[in-house]
Every structure is written in C-alpha cells, then in structure tokens.
mmCIF file with all atom_site columns, C-alpha atoms in Angstrom:
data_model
loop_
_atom_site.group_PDB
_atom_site.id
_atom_site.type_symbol
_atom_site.label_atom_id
_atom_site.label_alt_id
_atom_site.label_comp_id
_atom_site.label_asym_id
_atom_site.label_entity_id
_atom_site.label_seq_id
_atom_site.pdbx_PDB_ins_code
_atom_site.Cartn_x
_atom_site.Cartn_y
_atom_site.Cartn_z
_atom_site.occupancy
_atom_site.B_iso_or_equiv
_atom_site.pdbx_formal_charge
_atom_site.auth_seq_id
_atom_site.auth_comp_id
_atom_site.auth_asym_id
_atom_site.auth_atom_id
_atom_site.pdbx_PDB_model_num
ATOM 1   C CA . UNK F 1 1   ? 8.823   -12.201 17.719  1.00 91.00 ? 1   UNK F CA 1
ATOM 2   C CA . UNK F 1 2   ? 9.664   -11.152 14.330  1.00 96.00 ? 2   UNK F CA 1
ATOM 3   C CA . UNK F 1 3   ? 6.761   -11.194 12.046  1.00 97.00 ? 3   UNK F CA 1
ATOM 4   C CA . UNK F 1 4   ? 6.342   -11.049 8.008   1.00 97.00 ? 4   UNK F CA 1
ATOM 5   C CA . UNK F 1 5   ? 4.415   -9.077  6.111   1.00 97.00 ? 5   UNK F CA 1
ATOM 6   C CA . UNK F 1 6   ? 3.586   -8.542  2.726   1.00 96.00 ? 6   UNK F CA 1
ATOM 7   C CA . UNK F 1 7   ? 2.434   -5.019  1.490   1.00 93.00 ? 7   UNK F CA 1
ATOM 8   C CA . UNK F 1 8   ? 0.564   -4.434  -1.787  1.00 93.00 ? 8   UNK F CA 1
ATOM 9   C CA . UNK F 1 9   ? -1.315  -1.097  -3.551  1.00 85.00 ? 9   UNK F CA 1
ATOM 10  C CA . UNK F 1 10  ? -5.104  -2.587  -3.694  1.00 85.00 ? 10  UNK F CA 1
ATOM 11  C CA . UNK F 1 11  ? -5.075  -0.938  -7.495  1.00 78.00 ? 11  UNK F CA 1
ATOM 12  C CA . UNK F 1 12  ? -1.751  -2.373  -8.901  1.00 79.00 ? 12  UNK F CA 1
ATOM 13  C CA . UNK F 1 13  ? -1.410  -5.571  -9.297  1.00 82.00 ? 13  UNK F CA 1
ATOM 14  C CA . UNK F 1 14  ? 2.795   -5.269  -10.014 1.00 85.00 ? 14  UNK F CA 1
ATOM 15  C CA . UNK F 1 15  ? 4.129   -4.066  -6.977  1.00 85.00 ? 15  UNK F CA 1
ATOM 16  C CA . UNK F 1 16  ? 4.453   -5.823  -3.862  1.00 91.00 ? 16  UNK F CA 1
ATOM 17  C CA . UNK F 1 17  ? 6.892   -5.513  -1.079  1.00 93.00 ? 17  UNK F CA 1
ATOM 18  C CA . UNK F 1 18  ? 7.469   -8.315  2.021   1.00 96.00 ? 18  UNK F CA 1
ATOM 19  C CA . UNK F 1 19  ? 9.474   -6.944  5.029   1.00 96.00 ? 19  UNK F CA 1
ATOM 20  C CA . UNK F 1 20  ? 10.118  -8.685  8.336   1.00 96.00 ? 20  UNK F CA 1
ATOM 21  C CA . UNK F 1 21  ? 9.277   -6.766  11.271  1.00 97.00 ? 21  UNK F CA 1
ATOM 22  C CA . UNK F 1 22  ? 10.001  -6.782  15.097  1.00 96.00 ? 22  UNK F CA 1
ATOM 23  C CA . UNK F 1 23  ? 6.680   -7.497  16.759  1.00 95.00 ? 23  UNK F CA 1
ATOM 24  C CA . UNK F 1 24  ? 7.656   -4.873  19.343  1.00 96.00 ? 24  UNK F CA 1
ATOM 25  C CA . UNK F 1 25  ? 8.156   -1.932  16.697  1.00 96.00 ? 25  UNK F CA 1
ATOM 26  C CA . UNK F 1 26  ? 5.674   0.603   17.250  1.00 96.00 ? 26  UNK F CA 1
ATOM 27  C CA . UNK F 1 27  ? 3.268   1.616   14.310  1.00 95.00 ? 27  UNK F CA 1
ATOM 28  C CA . UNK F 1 28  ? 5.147   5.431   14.535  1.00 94.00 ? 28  UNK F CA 1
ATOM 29  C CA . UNK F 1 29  ? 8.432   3.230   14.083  1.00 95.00 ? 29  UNK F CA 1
ATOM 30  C CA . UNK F 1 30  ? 6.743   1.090   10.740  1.00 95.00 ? 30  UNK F CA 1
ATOM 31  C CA . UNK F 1 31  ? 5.284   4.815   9.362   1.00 91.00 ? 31  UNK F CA 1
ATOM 32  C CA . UNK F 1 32  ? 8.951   6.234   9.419   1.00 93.00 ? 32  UNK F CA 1
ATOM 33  C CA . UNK F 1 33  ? 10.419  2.818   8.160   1.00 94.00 ? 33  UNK F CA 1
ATOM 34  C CA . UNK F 1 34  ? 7.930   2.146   5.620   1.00 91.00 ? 34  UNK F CA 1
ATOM 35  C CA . UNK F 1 35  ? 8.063   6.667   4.898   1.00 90.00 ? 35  UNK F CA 1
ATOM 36  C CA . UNK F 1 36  ? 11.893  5.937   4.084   1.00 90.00 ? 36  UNK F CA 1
ATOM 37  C CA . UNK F 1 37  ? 12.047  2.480   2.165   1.00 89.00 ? 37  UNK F CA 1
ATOM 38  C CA . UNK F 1 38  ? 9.493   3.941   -0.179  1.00 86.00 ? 38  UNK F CA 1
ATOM 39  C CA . UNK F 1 39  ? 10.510  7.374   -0.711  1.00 83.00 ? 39  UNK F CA 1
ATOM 40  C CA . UNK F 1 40  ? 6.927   8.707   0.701   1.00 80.00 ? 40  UNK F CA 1
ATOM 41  C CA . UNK F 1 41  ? 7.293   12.881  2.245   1.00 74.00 ? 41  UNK F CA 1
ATOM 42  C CA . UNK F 1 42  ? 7.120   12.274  5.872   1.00 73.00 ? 42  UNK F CA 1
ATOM 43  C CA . UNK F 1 43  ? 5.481   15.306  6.642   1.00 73.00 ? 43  UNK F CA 1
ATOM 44  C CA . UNK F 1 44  ? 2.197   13.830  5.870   1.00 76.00 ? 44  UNK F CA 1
ATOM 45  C CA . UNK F 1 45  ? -0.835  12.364  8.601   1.00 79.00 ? 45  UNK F CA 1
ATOM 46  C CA . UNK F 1 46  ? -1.116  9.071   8.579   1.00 84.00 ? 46  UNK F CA 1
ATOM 47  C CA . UNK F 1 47  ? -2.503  6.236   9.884   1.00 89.00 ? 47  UNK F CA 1
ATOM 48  C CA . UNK F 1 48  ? -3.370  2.597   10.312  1.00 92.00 ? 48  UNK F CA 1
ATOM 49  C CA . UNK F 1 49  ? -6.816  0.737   10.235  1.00 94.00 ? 49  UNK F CA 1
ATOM 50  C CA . UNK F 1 50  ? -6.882  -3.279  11.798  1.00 95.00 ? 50  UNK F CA 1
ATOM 51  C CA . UNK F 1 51  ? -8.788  -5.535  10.170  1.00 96.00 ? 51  UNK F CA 1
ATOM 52  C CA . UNK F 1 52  ? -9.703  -9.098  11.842  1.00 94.00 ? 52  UNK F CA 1
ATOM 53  C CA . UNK F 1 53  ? -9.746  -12.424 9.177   1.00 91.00 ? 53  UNK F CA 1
ATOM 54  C CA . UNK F 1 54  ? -13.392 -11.758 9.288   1.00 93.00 ? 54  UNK F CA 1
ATOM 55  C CA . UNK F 1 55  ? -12.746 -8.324  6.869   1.00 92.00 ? 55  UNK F CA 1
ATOM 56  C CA . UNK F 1 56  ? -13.999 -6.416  9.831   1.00 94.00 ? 56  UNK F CA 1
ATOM 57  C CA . UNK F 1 57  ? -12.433 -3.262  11.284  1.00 94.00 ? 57  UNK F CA 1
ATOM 58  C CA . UNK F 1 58  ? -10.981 -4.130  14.585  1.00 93.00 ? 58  UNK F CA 1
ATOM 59  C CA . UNK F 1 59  ? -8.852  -0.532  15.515  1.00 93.00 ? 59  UNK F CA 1
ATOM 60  C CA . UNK F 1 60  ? -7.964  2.132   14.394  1.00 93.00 ? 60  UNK F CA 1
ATOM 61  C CA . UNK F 1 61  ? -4.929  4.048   15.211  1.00 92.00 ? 61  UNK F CA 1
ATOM 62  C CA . UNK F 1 62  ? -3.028  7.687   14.368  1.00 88.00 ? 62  UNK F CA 1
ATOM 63  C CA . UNK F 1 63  ? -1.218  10.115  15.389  1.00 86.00 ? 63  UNK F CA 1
ATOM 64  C CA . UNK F 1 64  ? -3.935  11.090  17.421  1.00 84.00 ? 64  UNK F CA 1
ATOM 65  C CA . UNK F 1 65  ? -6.345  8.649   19.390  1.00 81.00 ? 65  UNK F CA 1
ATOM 66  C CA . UNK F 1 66  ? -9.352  7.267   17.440  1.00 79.00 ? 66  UNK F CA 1
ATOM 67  C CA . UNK F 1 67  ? -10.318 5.107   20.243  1.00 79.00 ? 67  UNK F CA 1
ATOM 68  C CA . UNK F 1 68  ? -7.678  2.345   19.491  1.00 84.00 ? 68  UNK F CA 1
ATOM 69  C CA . UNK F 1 69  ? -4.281  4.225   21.114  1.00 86.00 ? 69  UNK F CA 1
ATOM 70  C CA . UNK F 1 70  ? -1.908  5.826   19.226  1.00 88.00 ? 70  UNK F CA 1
ATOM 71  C CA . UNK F 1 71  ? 0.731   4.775   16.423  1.00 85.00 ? 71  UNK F CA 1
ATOM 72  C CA . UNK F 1 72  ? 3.409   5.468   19.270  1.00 90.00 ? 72  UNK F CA 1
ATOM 73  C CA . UNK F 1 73  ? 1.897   3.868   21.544  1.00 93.00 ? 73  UNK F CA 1
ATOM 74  C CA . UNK F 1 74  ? 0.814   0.477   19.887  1.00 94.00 ? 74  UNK F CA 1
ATOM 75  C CA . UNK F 1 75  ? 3.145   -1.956  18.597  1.00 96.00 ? 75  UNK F CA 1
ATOM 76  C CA . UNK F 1 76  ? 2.701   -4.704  15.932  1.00 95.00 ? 76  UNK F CA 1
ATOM 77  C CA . UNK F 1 77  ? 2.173   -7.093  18.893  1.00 96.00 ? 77  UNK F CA 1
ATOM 78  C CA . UNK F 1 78  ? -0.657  -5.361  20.074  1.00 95.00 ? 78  UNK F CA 1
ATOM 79  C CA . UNK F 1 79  ? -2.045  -5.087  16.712  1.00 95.00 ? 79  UNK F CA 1
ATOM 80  C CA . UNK F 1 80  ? -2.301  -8.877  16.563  1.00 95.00 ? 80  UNK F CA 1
ATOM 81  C CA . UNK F 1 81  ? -3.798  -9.010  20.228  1.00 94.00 ? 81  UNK F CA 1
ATOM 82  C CA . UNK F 1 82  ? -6.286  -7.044  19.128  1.00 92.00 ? 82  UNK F CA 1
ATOM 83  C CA . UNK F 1 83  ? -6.987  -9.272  16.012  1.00 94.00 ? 83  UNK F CA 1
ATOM 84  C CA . UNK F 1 84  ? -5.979  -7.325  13.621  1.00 95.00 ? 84  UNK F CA 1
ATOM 85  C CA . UNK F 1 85  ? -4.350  -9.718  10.973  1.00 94.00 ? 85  UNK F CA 1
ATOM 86  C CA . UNK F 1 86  ? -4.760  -7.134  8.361   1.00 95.00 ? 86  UNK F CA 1
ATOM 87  C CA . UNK F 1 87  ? -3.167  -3.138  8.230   1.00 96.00 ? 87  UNK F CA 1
ATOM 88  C CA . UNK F 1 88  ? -4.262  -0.618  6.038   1.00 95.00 ? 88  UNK F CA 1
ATOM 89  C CA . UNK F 1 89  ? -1.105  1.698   6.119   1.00 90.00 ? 89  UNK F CA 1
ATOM 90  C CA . UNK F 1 90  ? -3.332  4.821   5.021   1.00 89.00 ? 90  UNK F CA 1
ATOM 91  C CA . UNK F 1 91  ? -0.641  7.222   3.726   1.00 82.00 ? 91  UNK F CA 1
ATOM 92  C CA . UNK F 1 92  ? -2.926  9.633   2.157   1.00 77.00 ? 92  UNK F CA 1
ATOM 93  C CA . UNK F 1 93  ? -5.931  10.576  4.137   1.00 77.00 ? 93  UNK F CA 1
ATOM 94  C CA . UNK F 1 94  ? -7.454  13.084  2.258   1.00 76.00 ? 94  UNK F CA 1
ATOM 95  C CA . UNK F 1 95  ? -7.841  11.154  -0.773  1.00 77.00 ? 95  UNK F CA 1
ATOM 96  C CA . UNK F 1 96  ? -7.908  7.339   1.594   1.00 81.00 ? 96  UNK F CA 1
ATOM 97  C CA . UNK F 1 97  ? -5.093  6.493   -0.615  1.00 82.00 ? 97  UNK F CA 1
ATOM 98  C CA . UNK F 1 98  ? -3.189  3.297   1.664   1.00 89.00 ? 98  UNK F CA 1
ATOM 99  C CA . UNK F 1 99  ? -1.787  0.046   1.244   1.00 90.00 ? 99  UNK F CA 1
ATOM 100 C CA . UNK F 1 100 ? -2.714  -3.389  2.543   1.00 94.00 ? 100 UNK F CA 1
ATOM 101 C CA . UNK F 1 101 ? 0.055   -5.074  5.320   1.00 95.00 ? 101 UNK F CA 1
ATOM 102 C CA . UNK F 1 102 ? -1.081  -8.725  5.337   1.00 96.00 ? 102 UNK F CA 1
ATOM 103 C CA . UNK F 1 103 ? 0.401   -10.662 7.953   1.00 96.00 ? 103 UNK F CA 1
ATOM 104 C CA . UNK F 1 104 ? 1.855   -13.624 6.156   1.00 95.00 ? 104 UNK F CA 1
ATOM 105 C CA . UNK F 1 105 ? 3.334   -15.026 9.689   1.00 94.00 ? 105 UNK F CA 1
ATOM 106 C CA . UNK F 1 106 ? 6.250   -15.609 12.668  1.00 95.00 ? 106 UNK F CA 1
ATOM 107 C CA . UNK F 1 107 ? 9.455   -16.051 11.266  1.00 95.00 ? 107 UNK F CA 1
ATOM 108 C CA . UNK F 1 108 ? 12.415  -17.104 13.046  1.00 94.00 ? 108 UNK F CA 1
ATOM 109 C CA . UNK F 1 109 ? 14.726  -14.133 14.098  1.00 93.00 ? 109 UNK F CA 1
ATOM 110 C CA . UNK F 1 110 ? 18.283  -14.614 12.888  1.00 92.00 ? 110 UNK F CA 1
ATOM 111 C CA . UNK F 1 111 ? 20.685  -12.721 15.321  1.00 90.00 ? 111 UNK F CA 1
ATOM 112 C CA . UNK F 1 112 ? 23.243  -11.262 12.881  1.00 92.00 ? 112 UNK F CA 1
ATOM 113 C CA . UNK F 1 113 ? 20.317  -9.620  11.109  1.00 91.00 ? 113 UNK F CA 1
ATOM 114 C CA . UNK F 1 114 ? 19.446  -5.852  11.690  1.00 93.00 ? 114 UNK F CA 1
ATOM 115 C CA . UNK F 1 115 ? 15.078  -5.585  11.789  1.00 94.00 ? 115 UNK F CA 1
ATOM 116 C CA . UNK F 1 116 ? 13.106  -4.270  10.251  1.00 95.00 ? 116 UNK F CA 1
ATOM 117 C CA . UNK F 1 117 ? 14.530  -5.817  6.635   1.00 93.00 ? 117 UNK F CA 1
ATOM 118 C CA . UNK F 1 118 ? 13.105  -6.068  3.296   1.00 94.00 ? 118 UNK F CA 1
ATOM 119 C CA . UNK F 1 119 ? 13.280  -9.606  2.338   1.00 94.00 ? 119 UNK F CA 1
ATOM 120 C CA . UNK F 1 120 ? 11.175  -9.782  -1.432  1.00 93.00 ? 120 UNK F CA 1
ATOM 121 C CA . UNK F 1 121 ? 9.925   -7.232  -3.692  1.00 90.00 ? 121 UNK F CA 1
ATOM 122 C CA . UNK F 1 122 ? 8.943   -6.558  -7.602  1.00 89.00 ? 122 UNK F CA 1
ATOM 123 C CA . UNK F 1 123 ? 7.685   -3.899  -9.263  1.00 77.00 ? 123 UNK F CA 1
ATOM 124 C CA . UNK F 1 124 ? 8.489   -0.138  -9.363  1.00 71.00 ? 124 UNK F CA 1
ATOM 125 C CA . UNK F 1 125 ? 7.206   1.471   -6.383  1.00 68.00 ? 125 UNK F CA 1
ATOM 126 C CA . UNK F 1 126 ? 3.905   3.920   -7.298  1.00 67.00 ? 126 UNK F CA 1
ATOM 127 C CA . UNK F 1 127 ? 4.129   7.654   -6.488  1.00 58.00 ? 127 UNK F CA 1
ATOM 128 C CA . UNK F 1 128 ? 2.399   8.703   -3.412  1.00 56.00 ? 128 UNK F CA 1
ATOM 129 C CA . UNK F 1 129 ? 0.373   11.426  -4.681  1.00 53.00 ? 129 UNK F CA 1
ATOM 130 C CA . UNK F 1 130 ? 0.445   9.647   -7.959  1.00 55.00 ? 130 UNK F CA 1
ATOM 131 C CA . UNK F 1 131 ? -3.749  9.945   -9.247  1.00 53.00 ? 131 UNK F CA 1
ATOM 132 C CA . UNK F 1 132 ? -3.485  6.481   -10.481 1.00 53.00 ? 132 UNK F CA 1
ATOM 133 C CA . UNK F 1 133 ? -0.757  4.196   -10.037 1.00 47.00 ? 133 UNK F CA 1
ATOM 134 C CA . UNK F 1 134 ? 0.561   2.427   -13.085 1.00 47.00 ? 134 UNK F CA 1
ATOM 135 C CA . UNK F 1 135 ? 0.406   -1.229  -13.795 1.00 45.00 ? 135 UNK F CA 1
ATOM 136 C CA . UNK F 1 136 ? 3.372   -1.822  -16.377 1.00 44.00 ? 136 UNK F CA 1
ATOM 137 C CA . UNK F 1 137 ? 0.918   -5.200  -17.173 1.00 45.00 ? 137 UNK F CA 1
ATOM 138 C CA . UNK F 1 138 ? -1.158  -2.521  -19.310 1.00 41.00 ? 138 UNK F CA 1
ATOM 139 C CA . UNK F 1 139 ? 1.731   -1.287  -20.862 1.00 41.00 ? 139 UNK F CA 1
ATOM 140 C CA . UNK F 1 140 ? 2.088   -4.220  -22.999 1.00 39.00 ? 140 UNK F CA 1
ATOM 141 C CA . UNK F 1 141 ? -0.101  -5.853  -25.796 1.00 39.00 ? 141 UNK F CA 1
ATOM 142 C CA . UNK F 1 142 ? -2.293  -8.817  -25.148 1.00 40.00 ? 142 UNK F CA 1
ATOM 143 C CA . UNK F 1 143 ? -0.578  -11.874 -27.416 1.00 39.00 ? 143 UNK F CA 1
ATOM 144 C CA . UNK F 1 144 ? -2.934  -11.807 -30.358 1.00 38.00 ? 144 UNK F CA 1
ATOM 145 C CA . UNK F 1 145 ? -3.927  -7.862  -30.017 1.00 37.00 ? 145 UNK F CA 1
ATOM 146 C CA . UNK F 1 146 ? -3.717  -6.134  -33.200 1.00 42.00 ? 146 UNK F CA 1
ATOM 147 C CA . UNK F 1 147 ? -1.917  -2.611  -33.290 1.00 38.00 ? 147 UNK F CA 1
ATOM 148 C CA . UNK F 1 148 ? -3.995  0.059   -34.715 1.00 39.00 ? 148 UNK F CA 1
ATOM 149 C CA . UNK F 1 149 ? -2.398  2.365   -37.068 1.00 37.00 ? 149 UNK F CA 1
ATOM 150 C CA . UNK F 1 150 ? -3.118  5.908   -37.401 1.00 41.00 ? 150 UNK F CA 1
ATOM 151 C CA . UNK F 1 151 ? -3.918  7.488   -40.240 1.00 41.00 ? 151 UNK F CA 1
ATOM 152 C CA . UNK F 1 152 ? -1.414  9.281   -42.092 1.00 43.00 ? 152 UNK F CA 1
ATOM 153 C CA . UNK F 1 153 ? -1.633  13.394  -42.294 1.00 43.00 ? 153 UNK F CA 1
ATOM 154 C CA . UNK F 1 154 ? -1.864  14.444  -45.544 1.00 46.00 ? 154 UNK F CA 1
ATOM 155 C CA . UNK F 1 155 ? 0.169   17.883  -43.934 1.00 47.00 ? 155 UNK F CA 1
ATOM 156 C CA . UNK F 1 156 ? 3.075   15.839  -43.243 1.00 45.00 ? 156 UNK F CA 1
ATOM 157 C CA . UNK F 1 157 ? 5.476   17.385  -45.479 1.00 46.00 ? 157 UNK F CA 1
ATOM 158 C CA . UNK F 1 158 ? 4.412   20.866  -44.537 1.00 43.00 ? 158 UNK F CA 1
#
C-alpha cells in the first residue's frame, strides 16, 4: 500500500510538501525520512499525534509509549487502522511546534520507484527552531498599497 500525503506548517501558508509513503514504514522510519528531506537536527524528541476526520485525537505515539505504541513500533498502516487520517509530526515539543500530514490517499505503487519519494512541493522550507516562520506572501505589497516614505534626516551629509 503506498499512501500520499501532503505536509503543511499550520502558520505558513507557502510551503507545502506531498511525499508518497510505504504504508508499512514505521513512524521512527517517516521521523528520520522527513528529519533528512527537511534538514531538521535529528537529535531532537519527537513525536506524532492521530487525529480521526472528526478533528479528534485518536493516538498518540513517541519515542516512548503514551498509550498508543511507539514510533518504532507503529507503522502508517496502523495509523489508519486506528483512524487516524490526520498526523501532527510534532518536531518541537517544547515549544508544540509540528506540522500537519494529511492523508490525501492510496496511490498505485510503481515498481521501478524507490519509497518513500517526494512527488510535489513549493515554498522554501521554514527553520525548525525558526520563532516564526516566514510567509514570502507578506513580503510583497498588496496591488494598490501605497509605499510610505521616510522622512529624510536633516544629518545626512554629516
């Protein structure tokens, strides 16, 4: 079963990523991929809440148990048995800093193709420890938005 996902940062409405993933790969196996592809330390606790189309927590999981199993122990298979349609990858759990794994759906496995595989993405990826992430959307004028000039120092030449 290979299954898509899209991942987005709930504050920044730029970046997105959509990855197709081996149902059978282990949450400890999507932390590492998902540590590498976005140039996240891996040194850092982590871990995964399931939420069911309802917006309710189903599970959670980490490296240790919260009740749910374990992130080696629980594949993306058993996410979805569980109900969980929804991941937050919490990457950051002192500040509950994560991004949002929506399960877009089953995708047909193509043999000559290595999983887990990015297959779309825009945007620059945000900083992990970043305190805000940026959305280049605010970096640009609104059509119709005057510029305001400053004021000129009267000091200039000195």
């Amino acid at each position: 079963m290979i299954l898509r996902y899209k991942i987005t940062f709930p504050s920044n409405k730029v970046f997105f990523r959509e990855y197709e993933l081996n149902g059978e790969m282990t949450l400890f196996a999507l932390n590492k991929f998902l540590t590498n592809d976005l140039d996240f330390a891996p040194d850092q606790m982590t871990a995964f809440r399931g939420y069911g189309q309802d917006g309710k927590l189903k599970a959670m999981w980490g490296m240790f148990d919260f009740g749910s199993g374990t992130i080696d122990g629980v594949s993306l298979q058993k996410t979805l048995e569980c109900g969980a349609r929804t991941l937050h990858y919490v990457f950051d759990i002192n500040s509950n800093k994560y991004m949002v794994l929506s399960l877009i759906g089953e995708v047909e496995k193509i043999f000559h193709i290595s999983y887990p595989r990015l297959v779309a993405e825009k945007g620059r990826i945000p900083g992990q420890f970043d305190s805000k992430f940026d959305d280049l959307d605010n970096l640009t004028p609104e059509i119709g938005a005057e510029v305001q000039s400053q004021p000129e120092s009267e000091d200039e030449d000195e």
